[in-house]
Amino acid sequence: MTISNESTVAPLKIAIIGGGIAGLAAAMGVLKHQKEGANVEVVIYEAAHEFKEIGAGVSFGPNAQRALHMIGLGNELDSISGGDPGGSESDDVWFDVYVGEKQTVKSEREMICKVEGKDSAKGSVHRADFLNKMANLVPEPVKHLNHRCSSYETILSEEGENAGGKVLLRFAETTDQNGNKFTPEDVKVDVVLASDGIKSLMRKCLYKRRGLDGALEKYSGWIAWRGLIDQAEYHDIMGKDASTKLLLLGQDKHILTFPIKHGKVVNLVIMIIKGSEITLDRSPRIDPNPNFWRTKPHSMRNTWLFLRYVSLDNLSNEQKFNLCIALFLKAIEDPSIWGIFDLPVLEHTIDHHLALIGDSAHATTPHQGAGAGQAVEDSLFITAILCSPVVCSAPLTERSAKVQKALELYAKVRHTRGGKVQTTSAEAGKLYEFNEVNGEGKDLEKIKQNLIHRMGWIWDWDVEAELKTALKELEELC
């Protein structure tokens, strides 16, 4: 292991592409290590005019909560997450699970189980609130808005060797906030973290460089209606003693709720599996028939006619699915419809001096509430590995090779876990809708046993110990 005098070695320049949860968490990770003395610099490029999240609530499991605290975002999470601090609901109950559809099984509103885990319900936040808190912590010189990275390439020297591991980033023409067109200048960096989401251009470029078909996002078969309900109105609908953390199961559909903003607001998701009945090719907030919006006014988003058009069928009919859904939907100020997309488990997540993180690497369906957590784990691990002195302070003649070893280690540590979250999440969605996973079908006892044991391997993962093991292996490799 060789470490140079840091004053003689240029800082390892890390570029982050995309300013969502994964990208901003990675930026915070690098900045934390930099503050602790790591020989690194970071810059984050975001395509939009501002850092902005779409969607309503998002859940960080206990594993992700620990990772956020290790990155230095624990206070920001705790300041806005979970239910009412003075309320009666336990942070250790993820969901109260009920049968929601009486035609499906013997008992309408029959409780199946409580899904529990230490602090499992403590990490629920409003996406935009949390993203804003992260973005506000990143210094302005680090943030570059209106920069849509369209491609990258490795810079080679005349001898054919990589010139210190530099990567050239190219940006697409864009417009500033005043509507003026411009094309940002190309940028040379040492390593790239691609966190540009499920539709990642960096991922498509990576696969193209390898001569492979692009790993494209795919429609999962589910459509979701999402929105927020004031806590008081929620209890008017469900009863004053009703839990705000409900998972309600039905044939080919399920509903879940959880509190955000310290319990003042309840996040609602109505999930319907449509499978091959429709074909979607874009995400999110999709209408199955694009011609519909050419003939109907935009305000149709918020009307029952719109909801009926996209085949809610009799979901609101209490005789069939007695969940007060009609009242829920009426209570939502701005219900949104989403096509649920995910990725196949990827064959490749790294290239020369580039790594995919977050949804660009392993976008998943939301049925286990684990996708954002995997993005945070990615950010924690990749920044700790790259900011290790054996990598960022290595002599320039050795640093390129060590950066690549670091990325290979990251892929080894993270890829299998992220892929398993993808596959088990899709299974969970089927389980919630009485569709066969491992023979459960409509057998409530089998469903119960699956649910109460399902999340442990995600939540109980020892983030700190696994990171220590990875860093020890890095030292042995370098």
mmCIF file of C-alpha atoms in Angstrom, residues 102-265:
data_model
loop_
_atom_site.group_PDB
_atom_site.id
_atom_site.type_symbol
_atom_site.label_atom_id
_atom_site.label_comp_id
_atom_site.label_asym_id
_atom_site.label_seq_id
_atom_site.Cartn_x
_atom_site.Cartn_y
_atom_site.Cartn_z
ATOM 1 C CA LYS A 102 -64.165 -9.529 1.431
ATOM 2 C CA GLN A 103 -64.802 -11.366 -1.842
ATOM 3 C CA THR A 104 -61.221 -12.591 -1.842
ATOM 4 C CA VAL A 105 -61.002 -14.342 1.517
ATOM 5 C CA LYS A 106 -63.364 -15.231 4.327
ATOM 6 C CA SER A 107 -63.198 -12.071 6.411
ATOM 7 C CA GLU A 108 -63.361 -8.459 5.324
ATOM 8 C CA ARG A 109 -60.910 -6.318 7.296
ATOM 9 C CA GLU A 110 -59.392 -9.381 8.963
ATOM 10 C CA MET A 111 -56.033 -8.506 10.488
ATOM 11 C CA ILE A 112 -53.279 -10.759 9.223
ATOM 12 C CA CYS A 113 -50.311 -9.513 11.246
ATOM 13 C CA LYS A 114 -48.121 -6.639 12.286
ATOM 14 C CA VAL A 115 -44.865 -6.309 10.355
ATOM 15 C CA GLU A 116 -42.374 -5.137 12.952
ATOM 16 C CA GLY A 117 -38.738 -4.138 13.178
ATOM 17 C CA LYS A 118 -36.757 -1.740 15.328
ATOM 18 C CA ASP A 119 -37.383 1.799 13.991
ATOM 19 C CA SER A 120 -38.944 0.338 10.833
ATOM 20 C CA ALA A 121 -41.537 3.138 10.655
ATOM 21 C CA LYS A 122 -39.260 5.930 11.810
ATOM 22 C CA GLY A 123 -37.770 6.811 8.424
ATOM 23 C CA SER A 124 -40.808 7.933 6.411
ATOM 24 C CA VAL A 125 -40.485 11.407 4.908
ATOM 25 C CA HIS A 126 -41.898 13.666 2.232
ATOM 26 C CA ARG A 127 -39.525 13.284 -0.716
ATOM 27 C CA ALA A 128 -39.290 16.953 -1.598
ATOM 28 C CA ASP A 129 -38.768 17.997 2.024
ATOM 29 C CA PHE A 130 -35.856 15.612 2.458
ATOM 30 C CA LEU A 131 -34.300 16.458 -0.892
ATOM 31 C CA ASN A 132 -34.441 20.164 -0.061
ATOM 32 C CA LYS A 133 -32.684 19.565 3.240
ATOM 33 C CA MET A 134 -29.909 17.635 1.499
ATOM 34 C CA ALA A 135 -29.538 20.175 -1.304
ATOM 35 C CA ASN A 136 -29.278 23.036 1.172
ATOM 36 C CA LEU A 137 -26.306 21.353 2.851
ATOM 37 C CA VAL A 138 -24.287 21.124 -0.372
ATOM 38 C CA PRO A 139 -22.172 24.274 -0.956
ATOM 39 C CA GLU A 140 -23.177 26.317 -3.994
ATOM 40 C CA PRO A 141 -19.807 25.909 -5.816
ATOM 41 C CA VAL A 142 -20.354 22.134 -5.785
ATOM 42 C CA LYS A 143 -23.775 22.328 -7.470
ATOM 43 C CA HIS A 144 -24.144 22.825 -11.229
ATOM 44 C CA LEU A 145 -27.731 23.053 -12.465
ATOM 45 C CA ASN A 146 -28.883 22.964 -16.110
ATOM 46 C CA HIS A 147 -26.178 20.397 -16.901
ATOM 47 C CA ARG A 148 -27.593 17.322 -18.645
ATOM 48 C CA CYS A 149 -24.714 14.911 -19.154
ATOM 49 C CA SER A 150 -25.295 13.130 -22.456
ATOM 50 C CA SER A 151 -22.190 10.956 -22.810
ATOM 51 C CA TYR A 152 -18.738 10.210 -21.509
ATOM 52 C CA GLU A 153 -15.480 8.821 -22.816
ATOM 53 C CA THR A 154 -12.116 7.764 -21.450
ATOM 54 C CA ILE A 155 -9.186 10.004 -22.310
ATOM 55 C CA LEU A 156 -6.194 8.079 -23.640
ATOM 56 C CA SER A 157 -2.619 9.277 -23.860
ATOM 57 C CA GLU A 158 -0.489 8.938 -26.973
ATOM 58 C CA GLU A 159 0.966 5.727 -25.562
ATOM 59 C CA GLY A 160 -2.512 4.247 -25.309
ATOM 60 C CA GLU A 161 -2.469 4.277 -21.527
ATOM 61 C CA ASN A 162 -5.206 5.960 -19.555
ATOM 62 C CA ALA A 163 -4.003 9.453 -18.712
ATOM 63 C CA GLY A 164 -4.395 9.316 -14.974
ATOM 64 C CA GLY A 165 -7.859 7.802 -15.277
ATOM 65 C CA LYS A 166 -9.517 10.912 -16.670
ATOM 66 C CA VAL A 167 -13.072 10.765 -17.935
ATOM 67 C CA LEU A 168 -14.461 13.354 -20.346
ATOM 68 C CA LEU A 169 -18.071 14.366 -19.725
ATOM 69 C CA ARG A 170 -20.136 15.928 -22.499
ATOM 70 C CA PHE A 171 -23.330 17.884 -21.930
ATOM 71 C CA ALA A 172 -26.415 18.408 -24.066
ATOM 72 C CA GLU A 173 -27.712 21.794 -25.155
ATOM 73 C CA THR A 174 -30.090 23.185 -22.562
ATOM 74 C CA THR A 175 -31.775 26.397 -21.491
ATOM 75 C CA ASP A 176 -31.220 28.535 -18.433
ATOM 76 C CA GLN A 177 -33.976 29.848 -16.185
ATOM 77 C CA ASN A 178 -34.445 32.801 -18.536
ATOM 78 C CA GLY A 179 -35.014 30.544 -21.533
ATOM 79 C CA ASN A 180 -31.619 31.181 -23.135
ATOM 80 C CA LYS A 181 -30.050 28.213 -24.900
ATOM 81 C CA PHE A 182 -26.495 27.188 -24.106
ATOM 82 C CA THR A 183 -24.262 24.115 -24.154
ATOM 83 C CA PRO A 184 -22.081 23.585 -21.066
ATOM 84 C CA GLU A 185 -18.389 23.001 -21.701
ATOM 85 C CA ASP A 186 -16.926 19.499 -21.569
ATOM 86 C CA VAL A 187 -15.430 18.511 -18.223
ATOM 87 C CA LYS A 188 -12.537 16.207 -17.305
ATOM 88 C CA VAL A 189 -12.756 14.338 -13.999
ATOM 89 C CA ASP A 190 -11.084 11.371 -12.319
ATOM 90 C CA VAL A 191 -14.170 9.312 -11.554
ATOM 91 C CA VAL A 192 -17.898 9.516 -12.274
ATOM 92 C CA LEU A 193 -20.806 8.423 -10.093
ATOM 93 C CA ALA A 194 -23.880 8.117 -12.301
ATOM 94 C CA SER A 195 -27.019 8.702 -10.260
ATOM 95 C CA ASP A 196 -29.219 9.887 -13.114
ATOM 96 C CA GLY A 197 -32.122 7.626 -12.293
ATOM 97 C CA ILE A 198 -34.094 4.837 -13.869
ATOM 98 C CA LYS A 199 -33.827 6.400 -17.353
ATOM 99 C CA SER A 200 -30.064 6.890 -16.930
ATOM 100 C CA LEU A 201 -28.244 8.160 -20.007
ATOM 101 C CA MET A 202 -24.969 7.141 -18.372
ATOM 102 C CA ARG A 203 -26.163 3.547 -18.091
ATOM 103 C CA LYS A 204 -27.160 3.502 -21.748
ATOM 104 C CA CYS A 205 -23.784 4.954 -22.688
ATOM 105 C CA LEU A 206 -22.009 2.336 -20.551
ATOM 106 C CA TYR A 207 -23.807 -0.496 -22.326
ATOM 107 C CA LYS A 208 -23.217 1.041 -25.740
ATOM 108 C CA ARG A 209 -19.483 1.295 -25.012
ATOM 109 C CA ARG A 210 -19.488 -2.413 -24.189
ATOM 110 C CA GLY A 211 -21.296 -3.233 -27.421
ATOM 111 C CA LEU A 212 -24.355 -4.468 -25.557
ATOM 112 C CA ASP A 213 -28.030 -3.699 -25.866
ATOM 113 C CA GLY A 214 -29.040 -0.874 -23.576
ATOM 114 C CA ALA A 215 -30.429 -1.971 -20.218
ATOM 115 C CA LEU A 216 -33.758 -0.168 -20.445
ATOM 116 C CA GLU A 217 -36.372 0.453 -17.812
ATOM 117 C CA LYS A 218 -39.453 -1.755 -18.172
ATOM 118 C CA TYR A 219 -43.080 -1.492 -17.150
ATOM 119 C CA SER A 220 -43.604 -3.726 -14.113
ATOM 120 C CA GLY A 221 -47.322 -4.310 -14.639
ATOM 121 C CA TRP A 222 -48.495 -2.031 -11.809
ATOM 122 C CA ILE A 223 -50.221 1.351 -11.851
ATOM 123 C CA ALA A 224 -50.338 3.471 -8.704
ATOM 124 C CA TRP A 225 -52.522 6.328 -7.522
ATOM 125 C CA ARG A 226 -50.652 8.451 -5.000
ATOM 126 C CA GLY A 227 -51.479 11.397 -2.831
ATOM 127 C CA LEU A 228 -51.405 12.992 0.606
ATOM 128 C CA ILE A 229 -54.201 13.281 3.187
ATOM 129 C CA ASP A 230 -54.314 15.487 6.254
ATOM 130 C CA GLN A 231 -54.114 13.351 9.401
ATOM 131 C CA ALA A 232 -57.399 14.671 10.802
ATOM 132 C CA GLU A 233 -59.225 13.901 7.570
ATOM 133 C CA TYR A 234 -57.645 10.449 7.482
ATOM 134 C CA HIS A 235 -59.053 9.675 10.933
ATOM 135 C CA ASP A 236 -62.441 11.068 9.918
ATOM 136 C CA ILE A 237 -62.462 8.435 7.182
ATOM 137 C CA MET A 238 -60.868 5.477 8.969
ATOM 138 C CA GLY A 239 -61.839 6.150 12.583
ATOM 139 C CA LYS A 240 -60.098 8.083 15.339
ATOM 140 C CA ASP A 241 -58.161 5.058 16.611
ATOM 141 C CA ALA A 242 -57.143 3.723 13.200
ATOM 142 C CA SER A 243 -53.481 3.139 12.534
ATOM 143 C CA THR A 244 -51.928 5.430 9.940
ATOM 144 C CA LYS A 245 -49.619 2.581 8.892
ATOM 145 C CA LEU A 246 -51.866 0.214 6.981
ATOM 146 C CA LEU A 247 -51.241 -2.394 4.308
ATOM 147 C CA LEU A 248 -54.581 -3.561 2.924
ATOM 148 C CA LEU A 249 -54.542 -6.620 0.689
ATOM 149 C CA GLY A 250 -56.873 -7.362 -2.209
ATOM 150 C CA GLN A 251 -57.005 -9.461 -5.336
ATOM 151 C CA ASP A 252 -54.765 -7.796 -7.943
ATOM 152 C CA LYS A 253 -54.699 -4.591 -5.889
ATOM 153 C CA HIS A 254 -53.446 -3.314 -2.561
ATOM 154 C CA ILE A 255 -53.470 -0.091 -0.580
ATOM 155 C CA LEU A 256 -50.908 1.258 1.839
ATOM 156 C CA THR A 257 -50.691 4.299 4.068
ATOM 157 C CA PHE A 258 -47.954 5.721 6.260
ATOM 158 C CA PRO A 259 -47.408 9.008 8.141
ATOM 159 C CA ILE A 260 -44.973 11.741 7.168
ATOM 160 C CA LYS A 261 -44.249 15.252 8.448
ATOM 161 C CA HIS A 262 -44.258 13.970 12.049
ATOM 162 C CA GLY A 263 -47.693 12.460 11.560
ATOM 163 C CA LYS A 264 -49.423 15.599 10.346
ATOM 164 C CA VAL A 265 -49.927 14.084 6.878
#
